Amino acid sequence: MTDERSRALYAEACEVLPGGVNSPVRAFKSVGSTPVFVKEARGATLVGADGREYVDYVGSWGPMILGHAHPEVLAAITDAASRGTSFGAPTEGEIRMAEDIRAAYPHMEMSRMVSSGTEATMGALRLARGYTGRSVVVKCIGGYHGGADYLLVKAGSGLATLGEPDSAGVPPAIAATTISIHYNDLDGAKAAFAERGDEIAAVIIEPVAGNMGCVGPEAGWLEGLKALCDAHGALLIFDEVMCGFRVAYGGAQERFGVTPHLTCLGKIVGGGLPAGAYGGPKTIMSKVAPLGPVYQAGTLSGNPLAVAAGRKTLELLRAPGTYEKLEAIGAELEAMLVAAAKEAGVTCTVQRVGAMITPFFHDGAVRSWREADQCDRATFGRWHAAMLEHGVHWPPSQFEAAFPSLAHDADALAKTRAALGPAFAAARG
Ligand code: KE4
C-alpha cells in the first residue's frame, strides 16, 4: 500500500491531471496501486512524499545511470543556468555534444538534437521516408518508440499485413503505413520484405528490447535485419533511447557489433533533462532542414541546460571501469533475483543485458511479445507491491526494464536482497 501522503496527493492530482500523472506508466495502474509521490532523490535512494526512503530501480526510466542528483551534474546545470536557460540560437555546447555523440557512435557523422526520445524517433522515421521516398515502416510487436501515431500500432491480422491503431485517435490510414513483426523473428521480417519490400522505408527496432521487459537480440537477428534493409534499399533505425550509453557506452551497436543506418538517442544523453537526438551518415542527414527537404524543428532542441547535464553525464560515463562496474551490479542483482525466486519456489525467468533487467513471471525464455504476453501479470503485481512495502521502488509494470545505476552500492543491494524474500513469498500467493 502506498503511503498516506502519496495517496492524498494522488487524489488531488486526479482532479487536474488525466489519471493523476503526466505519463501513463507512472500511475501504477498495471500493478493495481497508486504511485509514490517523490519528494527528492539522491544516488540510489528515492524519498517519498511522507519521507520514507526507497531503493530506486525506475531511475527516471533510464536517464539516472549515475544515480540521482549527481553533484557534478547538478553543478554543470547550475553553471549553465547562471548564463541563461534557453536562447533559440546556436551555442558551442551543441557542437561539442554532437562531437561527443559521434565519438561514441561513429556512424553518427551528423546528429540533430531534440527534446525527447519520441521526437528522435519521429525525426528519424520522417527522414527515412524522405530519404527513400517510401512510406511503410516496420516495427516489432511489443516495441515502443514513443508516441508518434504510426508507432502506436498493433499487428494486423496477418503477420506482414499493415497495422491497426493501438490507441484512440490514430487514424486507420496512418496505422496502415506500419507493419508489425515479432522480435527475434527473422522469418517474419523476411516475409514483410518479400511482400512489401519496395514500399518499406525503414525498420525501427530497440536493439535491446526494454518495452516488453528486457529481451536481448538472438544471434543473427540484428545482422539479419541489416542485411534485409541493405538488400531492399530500406534504412535500419536503432532506437537506442533506452539502451544507448547503458548496455555499453556505444550502446547496443557497440555491444553486438551491428551498425544501423540511423540511431535514435534519448534519456541518458540528457542526463535527466529533456533531450534526445537522431543521426547517421552525412549522406542521409544532409536531407534534414535547413540543409535538405525533411523538416523537423524544436524550440528547446539543444537546450543549454540539457546539453550541460548530458555532456557531464557522458564525461563521467567515460571513466575507466564504468561498464565493468555496471555489469557487476547488474549481475549481482540478477543473481539475487534468481536465488530468491528459487528459494520461494516461484517460476520466474530473469533476463538482463548489462544494467537493464526484468524478472518475467513466466516459465522459460522470453524472446518476443509472444512469450512476454503469457507472463503472469497478477503475480508480478503481488511481487511489486511487496517490494514497495519493503522499501524498493521497482518499475510498476511486468513489461518494463529496471535500471540499476552506478550508485547502487553494497548498501542499496543489501536492502534490495532483504526485500526479495518477502516479495517472492507474496508472489507465491
Ligand atoms: P520519450 O519521448 O519518453 O523521451 O522516449 C520515448 C521512447 C522511445 N524509445 C524507447 C526505446 C523508449 O523506451 C522510450 C520511452 N520509454 C518509456 C519507458 N518504457 C518512458 C517512460 C514513460 O513513457 O513515461
Coordinates of C-alpha atoms and ligand atoms in Angstrom, one line a residue:
M1 CA 0.0 0.0 0.0
T2 CA 1.4 3.4 -1.0
D3 CA 1.9 5.9 1.9
E4 CA -1.0 8.0 3.0
R5 CA 0.6 11.3 1.9
S6 CA 1.1 10.0 -1.7
R7 CA -2.4 8.7 -1.8
A8 CA -3.7 12.1 -0.7
L9 CA -1.6 13.8 -3.4
Y10 CA -2.8 11.3 -6.0
A11 CA -6.4 12.2 -5.2
E12 CA -5.6 15.9 -5.8
A13 CA -3.6 15.1 -8.9
C14 CA -6.5 13.2 -10.4
E15 CA -8.5 16.4 -10.3
V16 CA -6.2 18.2 -12.7
L17 CA -4.1 15.6 -14.5
P18 CA -5.5 12.7 -16.6
G19 CA -5.1 9.7 -14.4
G20 CA -3.2 11.8 -11.9
V21 CA 0.1 11.7 -13.9
N22 CA 1.9 13.2 -16.8
S23 CA 2.8 9.9 -18.3
P24 CA 0.6 6.8 -18.1
V25 CA 3.0 4.2 -16.7
R26 CA 3.6 6.4 -13.6
A27 CA 0.0 5.8 -12.5
F28 CA 0.8 2.2 -11.2
K29 CA -2.4 1.0 -12.9
S30 CA -0.9 -2.2 -14.1
V31 CA 0.1 -3.2 -10.6
G32 CA -3.3 -2.2 -9.1
S33 CA -1.9 0.5 -6.8
T34 CA -1.3 4.3 -6.7
P35 CA 2.1 5.9 -7.2
V36 CA 4.6 7.1 -4.7
F37 CA 4.9 10.8 -5.0
V38 CA 8.5 11.8 -4.9
K39 CA 9.9 14.5 -2.6
E40 CA 13.6 14.1 -3.7
A41 CA 16.2 11.6 -4.7
R42 CA 19.9 11.1 -4.3
G43 CA 22.1 8.3 -5.5
A44 CA 20.1 5.0 -5.5
T45 CA 17.7 6.4 -3.0
L46 CA 14.3 8.0 -3.7
V47 CA 12.4 9.8 -0.9
G48 CA 8.6 9.6 -1.0
A49 CA 6.2 12.4 0.0
D50 CA 6.0 11.0 3.6
G51 CA 9.7 11.0 3.9
R52 CA 10.1 7.2 3.5
E53 CA 13.2 6.1 1.6
Y54 CA 13.2 3.5 -1.2
V55 CA 16.0 1.9 -3.2
D56 CA 15.0 3.1 -6.7
Y57 CA 15.2 1.0 -9.9
V58 CA 13.0 3.2 -12.1
G59 CA 15.8 5.8 -12.3
S60 CA 13.5 8.1 -14.3
W61 CA 13.2 5.1 -16.8
G62 CA 16.8 5.1 -17.7
P63 CA 18.5 8.6 -17.5
M64 CA 19.8 8.3 -14.0
I65 CA 22.6 5.9 -14.7
L66 CA 25.0 7.8 -12.4
G67 CA 22.4 7.8 -9.7
H68 CA 20.0 10.7 -8.8
A69 CA 21.3 14.3 -8.2
H70 CA 25.0 13.5 -9.0
P71 CA 26.8 16.6 -7.6
E72 CA 28.9 17.1 -10.7
V73 CA 25.8 17.0 -13.0
L74 CA 24.0 19.4 -10.7
A75 CA 27.0 21.8 -10.7
A76 CA 27.1 21.7 -14.5
I77 CA 23.3 22.5 -14.7
T78 CA 23.7 25.3 -12.2
D79 CA 26.7 26.8 -14.0
A80 CA 24.8 26.7 -17.4
A81 CA 21.7 28.2 -15.8
S82 CA 23.7 31.1 -14.5
R83 CA 24.2 32.2 -18.1
G84 CA 20.6 31.8 -19.2
T85 CA 18.3 28.8 -19.8
S86 CA 17.3 29.0 -23.4
F87 CA 18.2 31.2 -26.4
G88 CA 16.6 29.8 -29.6
A89 CA 20.1 30.4 -31.1
P90 CA 23.0 28.1 -31.6
T91 CA 25.6 27.5 -28.8
E92 CA 29.1 26.0 -28.8
G93 CA 27.9 23.3 -26.4
E94 CA 25.7 21.8 -29.1
I95 CA 28.7 21.4 -31.3
R96 CA 30.6 19.6 -28.6
M97 CA 27.6 17.4 -27.8
A98 CA 27.3 16.3 -31.4
E99 CA 31.1 15.6 -31.3
D100 CA 30.6 13.5 -28.1
I101 CA 27.8 11.6 -29.8
R102 CA 29.9 11.0 -32.9
A103 CA 32.8 9.8 -30.8
A104 CA 30.5 7.2 -29.1
Y105 CA 28.5 6.3 -32.2
P106 CA 30.9 6.8 -35.2
H107 CA 28.3 6.3 -37.9
M108 CA 26.5 9.3 -36.5
E109 CA 28.6 11.7 -38.5
M110 CA 25.8 14.3 -38.0
S111 CA 23.1 14.4 -35.5
R112 CA 20.1 16.6 -34.7
M113 CA 19.2 17.2 -31.0
V114 CA 15.6 17.2 -30.0
S115 CA 13.8 17.2 -26.6
S116 CA 12.6 13.7 -26.1
G117 CA 13.0 10.1 -27.4
T118 CA 9.7 10.4 -29.2
E119 CA 10.9 13.4 -31.2
A120 CA 14.1 11.5 -32.0
T121 CA 12.2 8.5 -33.5
M122 CA 9.7 10.8 -35.2
G123 CA 12.6 12.7 -36.8
A124 CA 14.4 9.6 -37.8
L125 CA 11.4 8.0 -39.4
R126 CA 10.4 11.1 -41.3
L127 CA 14.0 11.3 -42.5
A128 CA 13.9 7.7 -43.6
R129 CA 10.7 8.3 -45.5
G130 CA 12.1 11.4 -47.1
Y131 CA 15.4 9.8 -48.0
T132 CA 13.9 6.7 -49.5
G133 CA 10.7 8.2 -50.9
R134 CA 8.8 5.3 -49.4
S135 CA 6.0 5.3 -46.8
V136 CA 5.9 1.9 -44.9
V137 CA 7.7 1.4 -41.7
V138 CA 8.3 -1.9 -39.9
K139 CA 8.3 -2.2 -36.1
C140 CA 8.2 -5.0 -33.6
I141 CA 5.1 -6.1 -31.7
G142 CA 5.9 -5.1 -28.1
G143 CA 8.3 -2.5 -29.3
Y144 CA 7.8 1.1 -28.1
H145 CA 9.4 4.1 -29.7
G146 CA 7.4 7.0 -28.2
G147 CA 4.0 8.5 -29.1
A148 CA 4.1 9.1 -32.8
D149 CA 0.8 8.0 -34.4
Y150 CA 2.3 5.5 -36.8
L151 CA 4.2 3.8 -34.0
L152 CA 1.1 3.3 -31.8
V153 CA 0.1 0.4 -34.0
K154 CA -0.7 -3.2 -33.2
A155 CA -0.1 -6.1 -35.6
G156 CA -2.7 -6.5 -38.3
S157 CA -4.4 -9.9 -38.7
G158 CA -1.7 -11.4 -40.8
L159 CA 1.9 -11.1 -39.8
A160 CA 3.2 -9.0 -42.6
T161 CA -0.1 -7.2 -43.1
L162 CA -0.4 -3.5 -42.4
G163 CA -1.2 -2.4 -38.8
E164 CA -4.2 -1.3 -36.9
P165 CA -4.3 1.6 -34.4
D166 CA -3.2 0.7 -30.9
S167 CA -4.5 4.0 -29.5
A168 CA -7.7 6.0 -29.9
G169 CA -7.0 9.0 -32.1
V170 CA -4.7 7.2 -34.5
P171 CA -6.4 7.3 -38.0
P172 CA -6.5 3.8 -39.6
A173 CA -4.9 5.3 -42.7
I174 CA -1.9 6.2 -40.6
A175 CA -1.7 2.9 -38.9
A176 CA -1.9 1.2 -42.3
T177 CA 1.6 2.5 -43.1
T178 CA 3.1 0.3 -40.4
I179 CA 3.9 -3.4 -40.5
S180 CA 4.4 -5.2 -37.1
I181 CA 6.6 -8.3 -36.8
H182 CA 7.8 -10.2 -33.8
Y183 CA 11.1 -9.5 -32.1
N184 CA 13.8 -12.1 -32.8
D185 CA 11.7 -13.4 -35.8
L186 CA 13.9 -13.0 -38.9
D187 CA 11.5 -15.2 -40.9
G188 CA 8.7 -12.6 -40.1
A189 CA 11.0 -9.8 -41.2
K190 CA 11.8 -11.7 -44.5
A191 CA 8.1 -12.2 -45.1
A192 CA 7.4 -8.5 -44.7
F193 CA 10.1 -7.6 -47.1
A194 CA 9.0 -10.3 -49.5
E195 CA 5.5 -8.8 -49.6
R196 CA 6.2 -5.1 -49.4
G197 CA 10.0 -4.7 -49.7
D198 CA 9.7 -1.9 -52.3
E199 CA 7.4 0.1 -50.1
I200 CA 9.4 -0.2 -46.8
A201 CA 11.3 3.0 -45.9
A202 CA 12.7 1.7 -42.6
V203 CA 12.7 -0.9 -39.9
I204 CA 12.8 0.6 -36.4
I205 CA 13.9 -1.6 -33.6
E206 CA 15.0 -1.5 -30.0
P207 CA 18.3 -3.4 -30.5
V208 CA 17.9 -4.5 -26.9
A209 CA 14.1 -4.5 -26.2
G210 CA 13.1 -2.9 -22.9
N211 CA 9.4 -2.1 -23.5
M212 CA 8.2 -5.6 -23.3
G213 CA 10.6 -6.2 -20.5
C214 CA 14.3 -6.8 -21.1
V215 CA 14.7 -9.0 -24.2
G216 CA 18.0 -9.3 -25.9
P217 CA 18.7 -9.9 -29.6
E218 CA 19.3 -13.5 -30.5
A219 CA 22.4 -14.4 -32.7
G220 CA 21.8 -13.2 -36.2
W221 CA 18.7 -11.1 -35.5
L222 CA 20.3 -7.6 -35.8
E223 CA 22.7 -8.7 -38.6
G224 CA 19.8 -10.3 -40.5
L225 CA 17.7 -7.1 -40.3
K226 CA 20.6 -5.0 -41.5
A227 CA 21.1 -7.4 -44.5
L228 CA 17.4 -7.2 -45.4
C229 CA 17.4 -3.4 -45.2
D230 CA 20.5 -3.2 -47.4
A231 CA 19.1 -5.7 -49.9
H232 CA 15.9 -3.7 -50.3
G233 CA 17.1 -0.1 -50.0
A234 CA 15.4 0.4 -46.6
L235 CA 17.0 2.0 -43.6
L236 CA 17.6 0.2 -40.3
I237 CA 17.0 2.5 -37.4
F238 CA 18.3 1.5 -34.0
D239 CA 16.1 3.1 -31.3
E240 CA 18.8 3.3 -28.6
V241 CA 16.8 5.8 -26.5
M242 CA 16.8 3.3 -23.6
C243 CA 19.9 1.1 -24.3
G244 CA 22.2 3.8 -25.6
F245 CA 25.0 4.6 -23.2
R246 CA 23.6 1.9 -20.9
V247 CA 24.4 -1.5 -22.3
A248 CA 27.7 -0.1 -23.5
Y249 CA 29.0 3.5 -23.9
G250 CA 28.4 3.0 -27.6
G251 CA 25.0 1.3 -27.0
A252 CA 23.8 -2.0 -28.4
Q253 CA 25.6 -1.3 -31.7
E254 CA 28.9 -1.4 -29.8
R255 CA 27.9 -4.4 -27.7
F256 CA 26.6 -6.5 -30.6
G257 CA 28.7 -5.1 -33.4
V258 CA 25.9 -4.2 -35.8
T259 CA 25.8 -0.6 -37.2
P260 CA 22.4 0.7 -38.3
H261 CA 21.7 3.4 -40.9
L262 CA 20.3 5.8 -38.3
T263 CA 20.4 5.9 -34.5
C264 CA 18.0 7.5 -32.0
L265 CA 19.1 8.5 -28.6
G266 CA 17.4 9.9 -25.5
K267 CA 17.2 9.5 -21.7
I268 CA 20.9 9.3 -20.6
V269 CA 22.0 11.7 -23.4
G270 CA 20.2 14.5 -21.5
G271 CA 21.5 13.4 -18.0
G272 CA 18.0 13.7 -16.6
L273 CA 16.9 16.9 -18.5
P274 CA 14.8 16.8 -21.6
A275 CA 16.9 15.7 -24.6
G276 CA 17.1 13.3 -27.5
A277 CA 19.0 13.1 -30.7
Y278 CA 18.9 11.2 -34.0
G279 CA 21.7 10.9 -36.5
G280 CA 23.7 9.0 -39.0
P281 CA 25.9 9.4 -42.1
K282 CA 26.1 12.9 -43.7
T283 CA 24.7 11.4 -46.9
I284 CA 21.4 10.8 -45.1
M285 CA 21.5 13.6 -42.6
S286 CA 22.0 16.1 -45.4
K287 CA 18.3 15.7 -46.1
V288 CA 17.4 17.3 -42.8
A289 CA 16.2 21.0 -42.9
P290 CA 17.6 23.5 -43.4
L291 CA 20.2 21.6 -45.4
G292 CA 17.6 19.4 -47.1
P293 CA 13.8 19.0 -47.6
V294 CA 12.9 16.9 -44.5
Y295 CA 11.5 19.4 -42.0
Q296 CA 11.9 19.0 -38.2
A297 CA 12.3 21.7 -35.6
G298 CA 12.1 22.4 -31.9
T299 CA 12.0 25.5 -29.6
L300 CA 14.2 23.8 -26.9
S301 CA 16.2 21.5 -29.1
G302 CA 19.9 21.5 -27.9
N303 CA 18.8 23.4 -24.8
P304 CA 22.0 24.6 -23.0
L305 CA 21.0 23.1 -19.6
A306 CA 20.2 19.7 -21.1
V307 CA 23.4 19.8 -23.1
A308 CA 25.4 20.6 -19.9
A309 CA 23.7 17.8 -18.0
G310 CA 24.1 15.4 -20.8
R311 CA 27.7 16.2 -21.6
K312 CA 28.7 16.0 -17.9
T313 CA 26.9 12.6 -17.7
L314 CA 28.7 11.3 -20.8
E315 CA 32.0 12.6 -19.5
L316 CA 31.6 10.7 -16.2
L317 CA 30.5 7.5 -18.0
R318 CA 33.8 7.6 -19.9
A319 CA 35.7 7.0 -16.7
P320 CA 37.7 3.7 -16.8
G321 CA 35.8 0.7 -15.4
T322 CA 32.4 2.2 -15.7
Y323 CA 30.8 -0.5 -17.7
E324 CA 32.6 -3.3 -15.9
K325 CA 31.0 -1.8 -12.7
L326 CA 27.6 -1.6 -14.3
E327 CA 27.9 -5.2 -15.4
A328 CA 28.9 -6.3 -11.9
I329 CA 25.9 -4.5 -10.3
G330 CA 23.6 -6.0 -12.9
A331 CA 25.0 -9.5 -12.4
E332 CA 24.6 -9.3 -8.6
L333 CA 21.0 -8.1 -8.9
E334 CA 20.3 -10.9 -11.4
A335 CA 21.8 -13.5 -9.1
M336 CA 19.7 -12.2 -6.1
L337 CA 16.5 -12.3 -8.1
V338 CA 17.2 -15.9 -9.4
A339 CA 18.2 -17.1 -5.9
A340 CA 15.1 -15.5 -4.2
A341 CA 12.7 -16.9 -6.8
K342 CA 14.2 -20.4 -6.4
E343 CA 14.1 -20.2 -2.6
A344 CA 10.4 -19.3 -2.8
G345 CA 9.6 -21.9 -5.4
V346 CA 8.3 -19.2 -7.8
T347 CA 8.5 -19.6 -11.5
C348 CA 10.5 -16.6 -12.7
T349 CA 12.8 -16.0 -15.7
V350 CA 15.2 -13.2 -15.1
Q351 CA 16.6 -11.6 -18.3
R352 CA 19.4 -9.0 -18.3
V353 CA 21.6 -7.1 -20.7
G354 CA 24.1 -5.1 -18.8
A355 CA 22.3 -2.7 -16.4
M356 CA 18.8 -3.4 -17.9
I357 CA 17.0 -6.3 -16.2
T358 CA 13.4 -7.8 -15.9
P359 CA 12.1 -10.6 -13.8
F360 CA 9.5 -12.3 -16.1
F361 CA 6.9 -14.3 -14.2
H362 CA 6.9 -16.9 -17.0
D363 CA 8.3 -20.4 -17.4
G364 CA 11.1 -20.2 -19.9
A365 CA 12.9 -17.6 -22.0
V366 CA 11.1 -14.6 -23.2
R367 CA 12.3 -13.9 -26.8
S368 CA 9.4 -11.8 -28.1
W369 CA 6.0 -10.4 -27.3
R370 CA 4.6 -13.9 -27.9
E371 CA 6.1 -15.1 -24.6
A372 CA 6.0 -11.8 -22.8
D373 CA 2.3 -11.7 -23.2
Q374 CA 2.0 -15.0 -21.4
C375 CA 3.5 -13.6 -18.2
D376 CA 1.5 -13.8 -15.0
R377 CA 0.6 -10.2 -14.5
A378 CA -1.2 -10.8 -11.2
T379 CA 1.9 -12.5 -9.7
F380 CA 4.0 -9.6 -10.8
G381 CA 1.6 -7.2 -9.2
R382 CA 1.8 -9.0 -5.9
W383 CA 5.6 -9.1 -6.1
H384 CA 5.8 -5.4 -7.0
A385 CA 3.5 -4.4 -4.1
A386 CA 5.6 -6.4 -1.6
M387 CA 8.9 -4.9 -3.0
L388 CA 7.4 -1.4 -2.4
E389 CA 6.2 -2.4 1.1
H390 CA 9.8 -3.5 1.8
G391 CA 11.4 -0.3 0.6
V392 CA 12.2 -1.0 -3.1
H393 CA 10.7 1.2 -5.9
W394 CA 10.6 -1.1 -8.9
P395 CA 9.2 -0.2 -12.4
P396 CA 5.4 -0.7 -12.0
S397 CA 4.9 -3.0 -15.0
Q398 CA 5.8 -6.5 -16.0
F399 CA 6.6 -5.1 -19.4
E400 CA 9.3 -2.7 -18.4
A401 CA 13.0 -3.0 -17.7
A402 CA 14.6 -1.9 -14.4
F403 CA 17.6 0.4 -14.3
P404 CA 20.2 -0.1 -11.7
S405 CA 22.8 2.7 -11.6
L406 CA 26.4 3.2 -10.6
A407 CA 25.1 4.5 -7.3
H408 CA 23.6 1.1 -6.4
D409 CA 26.3 0.2 -3.9
A410 CA 26.5 -2.7 -1.4
D411 CA 24.1 -1.0 0.9
A412 CA 21.4 -0.5 -1.8
L413 CA 21.9 -4.1 -3.0
A414 CA 21.7 -5.4 0.6
K415 CA 18.4 -3.6 1.1
T416 CA 17.1 -5.0 -2.2
R417 CA 18.2 -8.5 -1.2
A418 CA 16.3 -8.1 2.1
A419 CA 13.1 -7.2 0.3
L420 CA 13.3 -10.1 -2.2
G421 CA 12.4 -12.8 0.2
P422 CA 9.1 -11.3 1.3
A423 CA 8.4 -10.2 -2.3
F424 CA 8.7 -13.7 -3.8
A425 CA 6.7 -15.1 -0.8
A426 CA 3.9 -12.6 -1.7
A427 CA 4.3 -13.5 -5.4
R428 CA 3.7 -17.2 -4.5
G429 CA 0.3 -16.0 -3.1
Ligands
KE4_1 P1 10.4 9.7 -24.5 O1 9.5 10.5 -25.5 O2 9.5 9.2 -23.4 O3 11.6 10.5 -24.0 O4 11.0 8.5 -25.3 C1 10.2 7.6 -25.9 C2 10.9 6.3 -26.1 C3 11.5 5.9 -27.3 N1 12.2 4.8 -27.4 C4 12.3 3.9 -26.4 C5 13.1 2.6 -26.6 C6 11.7 4.2 -25.1 O5 11.9 3.3 -24.1 C7 11.0 5.4 -24.9 C8 10.4 5.8 -23.6 N2 10.4 4.8 -22.6 C9 9.4 4.8 -21.6 C10 9.7 3.6 -20.6 N3 9.5 2.4 -21.2 C11 9.4 6.1 -20.9 C12 8.5 6.1 -19.7 C13 7.2 6.8 -19.9 O6 6.6 6.6 -21.0 O7 6.7 7.5 -19.0

